[in-house]
Amino acid sequence: MFPALETHLKQTIPDPYEDFMYRHLQYYGYFKAQRGSLPNSATHQHVRKNNPQCLLNGSLGEKDDLIPDTLQKEKLLWPISLSSAVHRQIEAINRDFHSCLGWMQWRGLSSLQPPPPRFKDSPASAFRVAGITDSHMLSLPHLRSRQLLYDELDEVNPRLREPQELFSILSTKRPLQAPRWPIECEVIKENIHHIEWAPPQPEYFYQPKGNEKVPEIVGEKKGTVVYQLDSVPIEGSYFTSSRVGGKRGIVKELAVTLQGPEDNTLLFESRFESGNLQKAVRVDTYEYELTLRTDLYTNKHTQWFYFRVQNTRKDATYRFTIVNLLKPKSLYTVGMKPLLYSQLDANTRNIGWRREGNEIKYYKNNTDDGQQPFYCLTWTIQFPYDQDTCFFAHFYPYTYTDLQCYLLSVANNPIQSQFCKLQTLCRSLAGNTVYLLTITNPSQTPQEAAAKKAVVLSARVHPGESNGSWVMKGFLDFILSNSPDAQLLRDIFVFKVLPMLNPDGVIVGNYRCSLAGRDLNRHYKTILKESFPCIWYTRNMIKRLLEEREVLLYCDFHGHSRKNNIFLYGCNNNNRKYWLHERVFPLMLCKNAPDKFSFHSCNFKVQKCKEGTGRVVMWRMGILNSYTMESTFGGSTLGNKRDTHFTIEDLKSLGYHVCDTLLDFCDPDQMKFTQCLAELKELLRQEIHKKFHELGQDVDLEGSWSDISLSDIESRNSTSGSDSSLSDGLPVHLANIADELTQKKKMFKKKKKKSLQTRKQRNEQYQKKNLMQKLKLTEDTSEKAGFASTLQKQPTFFKNSENSSFLPMKNENPRLNETNLNRRDKDTPLDPSMATLILPKNKGRMQNKKPGFTVSCSPKRTINSSQEPAPGMKPNWPRSRYPATKRGCAAMAAYPSLHIYTYP
């Protein structure tokens, strides 16, 4: 009816959702551009990509003063040729659009409902006042918002599309999100990047000669400070805000100024991602004392180091001494070497990080200031080139930017992006994205999707343990590949992967804490969502996941600073029905990686100081196989890799072995599982014999094991690798908030609690309390009796132990009924020893079927006092996996039953 008006509306009226997002992004400083130059989203992306002024701005909470008011710019866009009446009508339409949009945003954009009474005129009615019919309105492309879904007849009864997640995935059309730093931190503008490289020859441990020099610490009094950070947040202060680039203003030059080409003073720097060096003091021509920066907002946790030196001399022997380490024990005492990276070697010879150093000594600091004792690490080194740029590190660095680049490559891969979905779990304290990956192949039916079990993997809750990221990278490389085993795993599992739980700590170079100044792996039970968002949302995500499906395995990747090899910490199962089942996966992993993984170093005791760890919290939530995987900073003492350092490739290969072991663990042929249970029982016999031999007693193990506590048998010499095993508690500024939330929670529970109105209800509660008190007294009495006394009972062994410990397992998942399984016999026992006693013929049949993996334990393994599987011997397990070649066939319905016997 108004062709001129229709033409101008096509050019000027914006999409309602995009208009709201423009305003939102402009307000928070994430987007800078002129509205007049962005008629549609394609132009919007083009300008952002090509105009450097339109890149992401990290100043959260700050308006861009250079951009004029949006409403003023919109007024400039209206065509001058239209009459004043049409102007008024269009402005009324625009106001109604923004009013309706604001109401929908207030409602959460979740559903389209009638507006409140004060919005009497809808946008459609405003157009009808202007004389525009429904058909004309539907023909306008800007009014047909991409956020509204219409039916096939194009009726004006739209429903709102699912709201877009503003930071859900990495965009391939814009730069990576720049890391956000606390405003106290100065950050240099250079981009630090290292190449991946595997040394062609094994890097052996340093062999101490016994005459290593122990330099005396002289400090600033006799030395010259050549590098020192100005402002470092310490204990007593707390995080307030962050921004991209850290501290405002010009970045100061902290290194000394060279006096000429003959000046051989080293130039230090650590104000880059994951860097950690607070001070460098020159005490001799080629000797320097180094002080590490503690974790921000704390006064401890000095272990991780990563810094740069320039102006090197080739023929000189330099000595570096770190003077403020806190752990009394370290792998440096048994031959571990620091890492060196030469920029010239990387550019000219494609050589990356390598182990270097001589005269390595770890010793106690001789200065005593009445505070906690410090320890020193000293080493000597010769640089390969003159005027080179070199880096030193405690372990192979893996930064937040490295992770983002990797995830961007996955998002850009057209194949991997089909079964790997990137999402945002939450934002950290500093505003950095915590990524969540969901990896699984699309299911053919809803029933098949619901029957899949879940596996949860996480890493870098401790930011200084970068070995966890390399194991995670190896896992992702394999699970995202086109390998038949990887495809099969994606068919039968849903993987929830959190590759970096503590991005803030990784960015600033912390060793153990987040910007809250606390160890996140001691606060998984926290109720402070705003102070510990990363782990609060992780726990909440897993809780929702448990409501949807069974979680077969949870594993958190860590690093260990005092023990070599790789091992797991688990949780002893209190349910006798699944006795020793939590140890099967670690034993299988040991068989698959005998030269890296040490089962003897595994520990399954739940200590009170570890109640707040992810492993224990997830176990108490119902995940039987809940583990912490510890990867050493050093190397291996096993098999072919004995006395050699681990490389990046070694750690990445462990990620593959996790996938390989997961397939063995869930193999429909239960031979491997039952064999491992039999072997675990034999190892347990040996441990009990050993303990009684130490006590000078003889014991007949033909008695019952049902009363034996595995925690008593567990080695008491566990090393957690942590100098903060005991939680520091909450900071002062958070303690009051936690108390208030706890009180509110108690009040809410009291309101919900129903009063006992009848005598019968009161009697039942009274009897229940008495019964609990009696059970508690019985447990206390049995604990006081001690470990030795519990073994004095000797009823028939197989009468009690076997029948009570290994009962037939049934499917307890209501979603997996009998029709969805392989119709296995419910009464099939798990214990191989029961099978050998009751059905001796079956044993021979099994041995004939699996000649390389027999039920009986090998004599060598039963005699081995170290309880370690034979190093270097990969078990001859049949590699015939599930029928992977028949993917997509009807056999998929059998997958839910693959591990029905391994998890309650």
mmCIF file of C-alpha atoms in Angstrom, residues 484-485 487-488 491 881-888 895:
data_model
loop_
_atom_site.group_PDB
_atom_site.id
_atom_site.type_symbol
_atom_site.label_atom_id
_atom_site.label_comp_id
_atom_site.label_asym_id
_atom_site.label_seq_id
_atom_site.Cartn_x
_atom_site.Cartn_y
_atom_site.Cartn_z
ATOM 1 C CA PRO A 484 37.672 -47.704 14.153
ATOM 2 C CA ASP A 485 38.227 -47.886 17.916
ATOM 3 C CA GLN A 487 34.388 -44.445 16.194
ATOM 4 C CA LEU A 488 33.270 -47.341 18.362
ATOM 5 C CA ASP A 491 29.085 -44.940 19.329
ATOM 6 C CA ARG A 881 37.092 -55.344 19.320
ATOM 7 C CA TYR A 882 33.395 -55.024 18.910
ATOM 8 C CA PRO A 883 32.175 -55.542 15.337
ATOM 9 C CA ALA A 884 33.264 -52.077 14.287
ATOM 10 C CA THR A 885 32.856 -52.914 10.639
ATOM 11 C CA LYS A 886 29.150 -53.354 11.234
ATOM 12 C CA ARG A 887 28.561 -49.846 12.527
ATOM 13 C CA GLY A 888 25.123 -48.537 11.764
ATOM 14 C CA TYR A 895 26.069 -51.764 23.120
#
